[in-house]
PDB file of C-alpha atoms in Angstrom:
ATOM      1  CA  MET H   1       0.041   0.036  -0.083  1.00 96.00           C
ATOM      2  CA  VAL H   2       1.690   3.260  -1.334  1.00 97.00           C
ATOM      3  CA  LEU H   3       0.917   6.046   0.911  1.00 98.00           C
ATOM      4  CA  TYR H   4       2.911   8.740  -0.973  1.00 98.00           C
ATOM      5  CA  GLU H   5       5.382   8.652  -3.846  1.00 97.00           C
ATOM      6  CA  LYS H   6       6.764  12.405  -2.638  1.00 96.00           C
ATOM      7  CA  PRO H   7       7.924  14.251  -1.145  1.00 97.00           C
ATOM      8  CA  LEU H   8       9.066  11.055   0.638  1.00 98.00           C
ATOM      9  CA  HIS H   9       8.157   7.516  -0.668  1.00 98.00           C
ATOM     10  CA  ILE H  10       6.211   5.923   2.247  1.00 98.00           C
ATOM     11  CA  GLU H  11       4.673   2.523   1.842  1.00 98.00           C
ATOM     12  CA  VAL H  12       2.888   0.045   4.111  1.00 98.00           C
ATOM     13  CA  VAL H  13       3.997  -3.612   3.668  1.00 98.00           C
ATOM     14  CA  GLY H  14       1.902  -5.712   6.097  1.00 96.00           C
ATOM     15  CA  THR H  15       2.534  -4.061   9.479  1.00 97.00           C
ATOM     16  CA  ASN H  16       5.770  -2.518   8.496  1.00 98.00           C
ATOM     17  CA  LEU H  17       6.518   0.858   7.162  1.00 98.00           C
ATOM     18  CA  LEU H  18       8.924   1.635   4.248  1.00 98.00           C
ATOM     19  CA  VAL H  19      10.267   5.479   4.035  1.00 98.00           C
ATOM     20  CA  ASN H  20      12.274   5.693   0.863  1.00 98.00           C
ATOM     21  CA  GLY H  21      12.656   2.054   0.531  1.00 97.00           C
ATOM     22  CA  GLN H  22      14.037   1.567   4.166  1.00 98.00           C
ATOM     23  CA  HIS H  23      12.288  -0.108   6.913  1.00 98.00           C
ATOM     24  CA  HIS H  24      11.352   2.359   9.548  1.00 98.00           C
ATOM     25  CA  HIS H  25      11.412   1.378  13.528  1.00 98.00           C
ATOM     26  CA  LYS H  26       8.115   0.668  14.896  1.00 98.00           C
ATOM     27  CA  SER H  27       6.668   0.400  18.459  1.00 98.00           C
ATOM     28  CA  VAL H  28       3.870  -2.177  18.820  1.00 98.00           C
ATOM     29  CA  ARG H  29       1.316  -1.968  21.496  1.00 98.00           C
ATOM     30  CA  LEU H  30      -0.262  -5.398  22.613  1.00 97.00           C
ATOM     31  CA  LEU H  31      -3.387  -6.258  23.917  1.00 96.00           C
ATOM     32  CA  GLY H  32      -2.103  -7.022  27.556  1.00 95.00           C
ATOM     33  CA  GLN H  33      -0.836  -3.271  27.546  1.00 96.00           C
ATOM     34  CA  MET H  34      -4.280  -1.916  26.605  1.00 96.00           C
ATOM     35  CA  LYS H  35      -6.380  -3.865  29.446  1.00 94.00           C
ATOM     36  CA  ARG H  36      -6.404  -0.927  31.669  1.00 96.00           C
ATOM     37  CA  THR H  37      -8.366   1.327  29.044  1.00 98.00           C
ATOM     38  CA  LEU H  38     -10.925  -1.580  27.899  1.00 98.00           C
ATOM     39  CA  MET H  39     -14.529  -1.548  28.607  1.00 97.00           C
ATOM     40  CA  ASN H  40     -14.527  -5.045  29.521  1.00 94.00           C
ATOM     41  CA  PRO H  41     -11.841  -7.204  31.222  1.00 90.00           C
ATOM     42  CA  VAL H  42      -9.799  -9.410  28.784  1.00 91.00           C
ATOM     43  CA  GLU H  43      -8.532 -12.956  29.679  1.00 87.00           C
ATOM     44  CA  GLY H  44      -6.367 -15.673  28.171  1.00 84.00           C
ATOM     45  CA  ASN H  45      -3.896 -14.600  25.264  1.00 88.00           C
ATOM     46  CA  LEU H  46      -2.658 -11.158  26.059  1.00 91.00           C
ATOM     47  CA  ASN H  47      -0.092 -10.952  23.105  1.00 94.00           C
ATOM     48  CA  PRO H  48      -2.176  -9.989  19.960  1.00 94.00           C
ATOM     49  CA  GLU H  49      -0.716  -6.866  18.439  1.00 97.00           C
ATOM     50  CA  MET H  50      -3.143  -4.019  18.405  1.00 97.00           C
ATOM     51  CA  TYR H  51      -1.416  -1.145  16.756  1.00 98.00           C
ATOM     52  CA  TYR H  52       1.924   0.041  15.415  1.00 99.00           C
ATOM     53  CA  MET H  53       3.503   3.498  16.001  1.00 99.00           C
ATOM     54  CA  PHE H  54       6.157   4.829  13.441  1.00 99.00           C
ATOM     55  CA  ARG H  55       7.603   7.857  14.993  1.00 98.00           C
ATOM     56  CA  ASN H  56       9.862  10.368  13.485  1.00 98.00           C
ATOM     57  CA  VAL H  57       9.154   9.417   9.726  1.00 98.00           C
ATOM     58  CA  TYR H  58      10.355  13.132   9.065  1.00 98.00           C
ATOM     59  CA  LEU H  59      11.367  15.591  11.668  1.00 97.00           C
ATOM     60  CA  THR H  60      12.262  19.320  11.118  1.00 97.00           C
ATOM     61  CA  HIS H  61      12.044  22.554  13.409  1.00 95.00           C
ATOM     62  CA  ASP H  62      11.498  20.091  16.422  1.00 97.00           C
ATOM     63  CA  ILE H  63       8.151  18.894  14.885  1.00 98.00           C
ATOM     64  CA  ARG H  64       7.879  15.252  14.101  1.00 98.00           C
ATOM     65  CA  TYR H  65       5.672  13.481  11.317  1.00 99.00           C
ATOM     66  CA  ASP H  66       4.397  10.075  12.695  1.00 99.00           C
ATOM     67  CA  ILE H  67       2.208   7.351  11.393  1.00 99.00           C
ATOM     68  CA  THR H  68       0.263   4.637  13.303  1.00 99.00           C
ATOM     69  CA  LEU H  69      -1.678   1.849  12.064  1.00 99.00           C
ATOM     70  CA  ILE H  70      -4.549   0.352  13.953  1.00 99.00           C
ATOM     71  CA  LEU H  71      -5.687  -3.251  13.366  1.00 98.00           C
ATOM     72  CA  PRO H  72      -9.534  -3.820  13.035  1.00 97.00           C
ATOM     73  CA  ILE H  73      -9.857  -6.014  15.924  1.00 94.00           C
ATOM     74  CA  ASP H  74     -12.921  -6.656  18.127  1.00 95.00           C
ATOM     75  CA  ILE H  75     -12.126  -6.711  21.647  1.00 95.00           C
ATOM     76  CA  ASN H  76     -15.185  -8.203  23.391  1.00 94.00           C
ATOM     77  CA  GLY H  77     -17.258  -6.074  20.935  1.00 96.00           C
ATOM     78  CA  GLU H  78     -15.210  -2.810  21.429  1.00 98.00           C
ATOM     79  CA  CYS H  79     -13.368  -1.464  18.497  1.00 98.00           C
ATOM     80  CA  ALA H  80      -9.650  -1.039  18.355  1.00 98.00           C
ATOM     81  CA  LYS H  81      -8.294   1.985  19.496  1.00 98.00           C
ATOM     82  CA  THR H  82      -5.250   3.702  20.929  1.00 98.00           C
ATOM     83  CA  TYR H  83      -4.237   4.078  24.561  1.00 98.00           C
ATOM     84  CA  GLY H  84      -5.526   7.809  24.733  1.00 98.00           C
ATOM     85  CA  HIS H  85      -3.297  10.546  26.083  1.00 98.00           C
ATOM     86  CA  TYR H  86      -3.073  14.286  27.015  1.00 98.00           C
ATOM     87  CA  HIS H  87      -0.554  16.818  26.072  1.00 98.00           C
ATOM     88  CA  PRO H  88       1.375  18.843  28.948  1.00 97.00           C
ATOM     89  CA  ALA H  89       0.953  22.688  29.034  1.00 96.00           C
ATOM     90  CA  THR H  90       3.610  25.090  27.729  1.00 95.00           C
ATOM     91  CA  GLU H  91       4.818  27.977  29.847  1.00 90.00           C
ATOM     92  CA  ASN H  92       1.792  30.244  28.957  1.00 89.00           C
ATOM     93  CA  GLY H  93      -0.671  27.654  30.137  1.00 92.00           C
ATOM     94  CA  LEU H  94      -1.878  26.257  26.714  1.00 96.00           C
ATOM     95  CA  ALA H  95      -1.546  22.684  26.093  1.00 98.00           C
ATOM     96  CA  TYR H  96       0.358  21.459  22.991  1.00 98.00           C
ATOM     97  CA  PRO H  97      -1.872  20.749  20.131  1.00 99.00           C
ATOM     98  CA  GLU H  98      -1.476  18.110  17.486  1.00 99.00           C
ATOM     99  CA  VAL H  99      -2.749  17.460  14.022  1.00 99.00           C
ATOM    100  CA  TYR H 100      -4.067  13.935  12.435  1.00 99.00           C
ATOM    101  CA  GLN H 101      -4.950  12.815   8.975  1.00 99.00           C
ATOM    102  CA  VAL H 102      -6.489   9.782   7.924  1.00 99.00           C
ATOM    103  CA  LEU H 103      -4.363   8.114   5.290  1.00 99.00           C
ATOM    104  CA  LYS H 104      -6.295   4.895   4.846  1.00 98.00           C
ATOM    105  CA  GLY H 105      -9.665   3.814   6.117  1.00 98.00           C
ATOM    106  CA  GLU H 106     -12.007   5.680   8.512  1.00 98.00           C
ATOM    107  CA  ALA H 107     -11.523   6.865  12.073  1.00 99.00           C
ATOM    108  CA  VAL H 108     -13.624   8.011  15.182  1.00 99.00           C
ATOM    109  CA  PHE H 109     -11.680  10.374  17.030  1.00 99.00           C
ATOM    110  CA  LEU H 110     -12.783  10.996  20.848  1.00 99.00           C
ATOM    111  CA  LEU H 111     -11.736  14.167  22.329  1.00 99.00           C
ATOM    112  CA  GLN H 112     -12.254  15.002  25.891  1.00 99.00           C
ATOM    113  CA  LYS H 113     -11.217  18.377  28.060  1.00 98.00           C
ATOM    114  CA  PRO H 114     -11.407  18.194  31.785  1.00 97.00           C
ATOM    115  CA  ASN H 115     -13.199  20.974  33.674  1.00 97.00           C
ATOM    116  CA  LYS H 116     -12.566  22.429  37.082  1.00 95.00           C
ATOM    117  CA  ASN H 117     -15.638  20.443  38.509  1.00 96.00           C
ATOM    118  CA  GLY H 118     -14.137  17.215  37.740  1.00 95.00           C
ATOM    119  CA  SER H 119     -16.265  16.594  34.659  1.00 98.00           C
ATOM    120  CA  VAL H 120     -15.400  16.540  31.022  1.00 98.00           C
ATOM    121  CA  ASP H 121     -16.621  18.067  27.702  1.00 99.00           C
ATOM    122  CA  THR H 122     -16.202  15.559  24.708  1.00 99.00           C
ATOM    123  CA  ILE H 123     -16.458  15.749  21.097  1.00 99.00           C
ATOM    124  CA  LEU H 124     -16.920  12.700  19.082  1.00 99.00           C
ATOM    125  CA  ILE H 125     -15.841  12.976  15.364  1.00 99.00           C
ATOM    126  CA  HIS H 126     -16.220  10.354  12.598  1.00 98.00           C
ATOM    127  CA  ALA H 127     -13.409  11.282   9.929  1.00 99.00           C
ATOM    128  CA  LYS H 128     -13.253   9.996   6.422  1.00 98.00           C
ATOM    129  CA  GLU H 129     -10.103   9.084   4.394  1.00 98.00           C
ATOM    130  CA  LYS H 130      -7.764  11.911   3.500  1.00 98.00           C
ATOM    131  CA  GLU H 131      -9.569  14.267   6.092  1.00 99.00           C
ATOM    132  CA  VAL H 132      -7.336  16.275   8.628  1.00 99.00           C
ATOM    133  CA  LEU H 133      -8.366  17.145  12.407  1.00 99.00           C
ATOM    134  CA  LEU H 134      -6.815  19.428  14.634  1.00 99.00           C
ATOM    135  CA  MET H 135      -6.487  18.429  18.220  1.00 99.00           C
ATOM    136  CA  PRO H 136      -6.834  21.556  20.133  1.00 98.00           C
ATOM    137  CA  PRO H 137      -4.977  22.444  23.075  1.00 98.00           C
ATOM    138  CA  GLY H 138      -6.221  20.962  26.483  1.00 97.00           C
ATOM    139  CA  TYR H 139      -7.941  17.944  24.790  1.00 98.00           C
ATOM    140  CA  GLY H 140      -6.937  14.534  25.383  1.00 98.00           C
ATOM    141  CA  HIS H 141      -7.763  12.153  22.531  1.00 99.00           C
ATOM    142  CA  VAL H 142      -8.173   8.553  21.651  1.00 99.00           C
ATOM    143  CA  SER H 143      -8.097   7.461  17.991  1.00 99.00           C
ATOM    144  CA  ILE H 144     -10.394   4.548  17.233  1.00 99.00           C
ATOM    145  CA  ASN H 145     -10.796   2.009  14.160  1.00 99.00           C
ATOM    146  CA  PRO H 146     -14.536   1.376  13.682  1.00 98.00           C
ATOM    147  CA  GLY H 147     -14.021  -0.233  10.389  1.00 96.00           C
ATOM    148  CA  GLU H 148     -13.074  -3.739   8.866  1.00 96.00           C
ATOM    149  CA  GLU H 149      -9.714  -2.766   7.487  1.00 97.00           C
ATOM    150  CA  VAL H 150      -6.449  -1.539   8.754  1.00 98.00           C
ATOM    151  CA  LEU H 151      -6.848   2.451   9.667  1.00 99.00           C
ATOM    152  CA  VAL H 152      -3.651   4.339   8.695  1.00 99.00           C
ATOM    153  CA  LEU H 153      -3.389   7.577  10.455  1.00 99.00           C
ATOM    154  CA  SER H 154      -0.529  10.464  10.063  1.00 99.00           C
ATOM    155  CA  ASN H 155       0.238  13.142  12.954  1.00 99.00           C
ATOM    156  CA  VAL H 156       2.417  15.920  13.326  1.00 99.00           C
ATOM    157  CA  VAL H 157       3.406  17.153  16.804  1.00 99.00           C
ATOM    158  CA  TYR H 158       6.087  18.891  18.636  1.00 98.00           C
ATOM    159  CA  ASP H 159       8.728  16.613  19.421  1.00 97.00           C
ATOM    160  CA  LYS H 160       9.973  18.189  22.918  1.00 96.00           C
ATOM    161  CA  PHE H 161       7.643  16.986  25.439  1.00 96.00           C
ATOM    162  CA  GLU H 162       6.104  13.526  26.909  1.00 96.00           C
ATOM    163  CA  SER H 163       2.574  12.534  26.513  1.00 97.00           C
ATOM    164  CA  ILE H 164       0.649  12.093  29.641  1.00 97.00           C
ATOM    165  CA  TYR H 165      -1.480   8.516  29.788  1.00 97.00           C
ATOM    166  CA  SER H 166      -2.456   8.661  33.587  1.00 96.00           C
ATOM    167  CA  ASP H 167      -5.876   9.940  33.174  1.00 96.00           C
ATOM    168  CA  PHE H 168      -6.908   7.172  30.683  1.00 98.00           C
ATOM    169  CA  GLU H 169      -5.287   4.379  32.774  1.00 96.00           C
ATOM    170  CA  ASP H 170      -6.850   5.523  35.870  1.00 97.00           C
ATOM    171  CA  ASN H 171     -10.437   5.634  34.531  1.00 98.00           C
ATOM    172  CA  ARG H 172     -10.217   2.756  32.344  1.00 98.00           C
ATOM    173  CA  GLY H 173      -9.953   4.801  29.183  1.00 98.00           C
ATOM    174  CA  GLY H 174     -11.855   7.641  27.645  1.00 99.00           C
ATOM    175  CA  ALA H 175     -15.068   9.024  28.594  1.00 99.00           C
ATOM    176  CA  TYR H 176     -16.984   6.859  25.915  1.00 99.00           C
ATOM    177  CA  TYR H 177     -16.408   3.335  24.478  1.00 99.00           C
ATOM    178  CA  TYR H 178     -16.968   2.912  20.751  1.00 98.00           C
ATOM    179  CA  LEU H 179     -18.386  -0.485  20.016  1.00 98.00           C
ATOM    180  CA  LYS H 180     -18.651  -2.436  16.933  1.00 94.00           C
ATOM    181  CA  GLY H 181     -21.762  -1.549  14.870  1.00 92.00           C
ATOM    182  CA  GLY H 182     -21.550   2.134  16.062  1.00 95.00           C
ATOM    183  CA  GLU H 183     -22.851   1.940  19.710  1.00 97.00           C
ATOM    184  CA  VAL H 184     -21.233   4.511  22.058  1.00 98.00           C
ATOM    185  CA  VAL H 185     -21.303   3.482  25.581  1.00 98.00           C
ATOM    186  CA  GLN H 186     -20.474   6.160  28.350  1.00 98.00           C
ATOM    187  CA  ASN H 187     -17.617   5.231  30.645  1.00 98.00           C
ATOM    188  CA  SER H 188     -19.155   5.227  34.437  1.00 98.00           C
ATOM    189  CA  ASN H 189     -15.958   6.792  35.778  1.00 98.00           C
ATOM    190  CA  TYR H 190     -16.745  10.089  34.125  1.00 98.00           C
ATOM    191  CA  ILE H 191     -19.126  12.815  34.262  1.00 98.00           C
ATOM    192  CA  VAL H 192     -19.849  14.260  31.168  1.00 98.00           C
ATOM    193  CA  GLN H 193     -20.928  17.782  31.179  1.00 98.00           C
ATOM    194  CA  ARG H 194     -21.138  18.360  27.440  1.00 98.00           C
ATOM    195  CA  ASN H 195     -20.777  15.932  24.702  1.00 98.00           C
ATOM    196  CA  GLU H 196     -20.793  17.098  20.679  1.00 98.00           C
ATOM    197  CA  ARG H 197     -20.807  15.214  17.470  1.00 98.00           C
ATOM    198  CA  LEU H 198     -18.790  17.299  15.085  1.00 98.00           C
ATOM    199  CA  THR H 199     -17.294  16.898  11.673  1.00 98.00           C
ATOM    200  CA  THR H 200     -13.611  17.426  10.929  1.00 98.00           C
ATOM    201  CA  GLN H 201     -14.425  20.848   9.258  1.00 98.00           C
ATOM    202  CA  GLN H 202     -16.496  22.258  12.025  1.00 98.00           C
ATOM    203  CA  LEU H 203     -13.941  21.678  14.629  1.00 98.00           C
ATOM    204  CA  ASN H 204     -10.837  22.997  12.338  1.00 98.00           C
ATOM    205  CA  GLU H 205     -12.975  26.303  11.402  1.00 97.00           C
ATOM    206  CA  ARG H 206     -13.511  26.952  15.395  1.00 96.00           C
ATOM    207  CA  TYR H 207      -9.633  27.408  15.701  1.00 96.00           C
ATOM    208  CA  LYS H 208      -9.201  29.036  12.246  1.00 96.00           C
ATOM    209  CA  PHE H 209      -7.414  26.112  10.991  1.00 97.00           C
ATOM    210  CA  SER H 210      -7.211  24.378   7.652  1.00 97.00           C
ATOM    211  CA  CYS H 211      -4.903  21.788   6.005  1.00 98.00           C
ATOM    212  CA  ASN H 212      -5.389  19.419   2.989  1.00 98.00           C
ATOM    213  CA  ASP H 213      -2.423  17.186   3.457  1.00 99.00           C
ATOM    214  CA  ILE H 214      -0.159  17.110   6.418  1.00 99.00           C
ATOM    215  CA  LEU H 215       3.139  15.767   4.890  1.00 99.00           C
ATOM    216  CA  LYS H 216       3.076  17.895   1.721  1.00 98.00           C
ATOM    217  CA  GLU H 217       2.293  21.099   3.650  1.00 98.00           C
ATOM    218  CA  PHE H 218       4.574  20.238   6.308  1.00 98.00           C
ATOM    219  CA  HIS H 219       7.400  19.363   4.254  1.00 98.00           C
ATOM    220  CA  ASP H 220       7.167  22.297   2.027  1.00 98.00           C
ATOM    221  CA  HIS H 221       5.877  25.123   4.682  1.00 97.00           C
ATOM    222  CA  PRO H 222       7.068  23.890   7.708  1.00 97.00           C
ATOM    223  CA  LYS H 223       6.433  27.356   9.453  1.00 96.00           C
ATOM    224  CA  GLN H 224       2.873  26.871   9.084  1.00 96.00           C
ATOM    225  CA  PHE H 225       3.016  24.214  11.748  1.00 98.00           C
ATOM    226  CA  GLU H 226       4.944  26.595  14.298  1.00 97.00           C
ATOM    227  CA  PHE H 227       1.880  26.479  16.402  1.00 98.00           C
ATOM    228  CA  LEU H 228       2.373  23.038  17.412  1.00 98.00           C
ATOM    229  CA  ALA H 229       5.529  24.342  19.427  1.00 97.00           C
ATOM    230  CA  LYS H 230       3.790  27.686  20.227  1.00 97.00           C
ATOM    231  CA  PRO H 231       0.143  27.103  20.812  1.00 97.00           C
ATOM    232  CA  GLU H 232      -0.663  31.048  21.298  1.00 96.00           C
ATOM    233  CA  LEU H 233      -0.087  31.222  17.598  1.00 95.00           C
ATOM    234  CA  LEU H 234      -2.914  28.853  16.638  1.00 94.00           C
ATOM    235  CA  GLY H 235      -5.664  30.715  14.691  1.00 83.00           C
ATOM    236  CA  LYS H 236      -3.447  33.891  14.180  1.00 73.00           C
TER     237      LYS H 236
END
């Protein structure tokens, strides 16, 4: 599966990624590593591979371009997903944003933002192939594969911080579980104050953000993504 011919030749072969003909290093997330975020307990074999992360496919200006492959696995009725994480805040108090694109397949993104009263505001977005989505400052996020094919995502993010996973670990995942067939079940560990269903365009427009192809635009015009390192520039 060739994702790009240029500016880099990027190809998926099985569960491997070739960049300009060379195998790129991958990290693997196993079922057993996901069990603290799942709706239902898992037993038996905990070694099935859930998804693959290929970091630093392209890096410039301390901003990196990654690719993630999520397999179409049914986990006791729940769709395969990433672990979920938040980003830390910068010195000015805004958390680092991130940008995602669906390269192959379809995706559901769960975004959640904590409120001072302990509740969360959530946004659920169904994204089609080629669509680009901003993950705004302050929102944790989970990427979900609702389909029957491998989901291939790309993202760009500032490279000089560590993601925060503890909220998702402590609360058995995100505020909602997305099941095979499209049913959405609220996680009882959360109080959801506000829940929205938006399109990628609707969310991007809130932050005056626009992008058609992450890799091409990031490669050719990296300054356009400076807001990933300086969130105060977003929308300006």
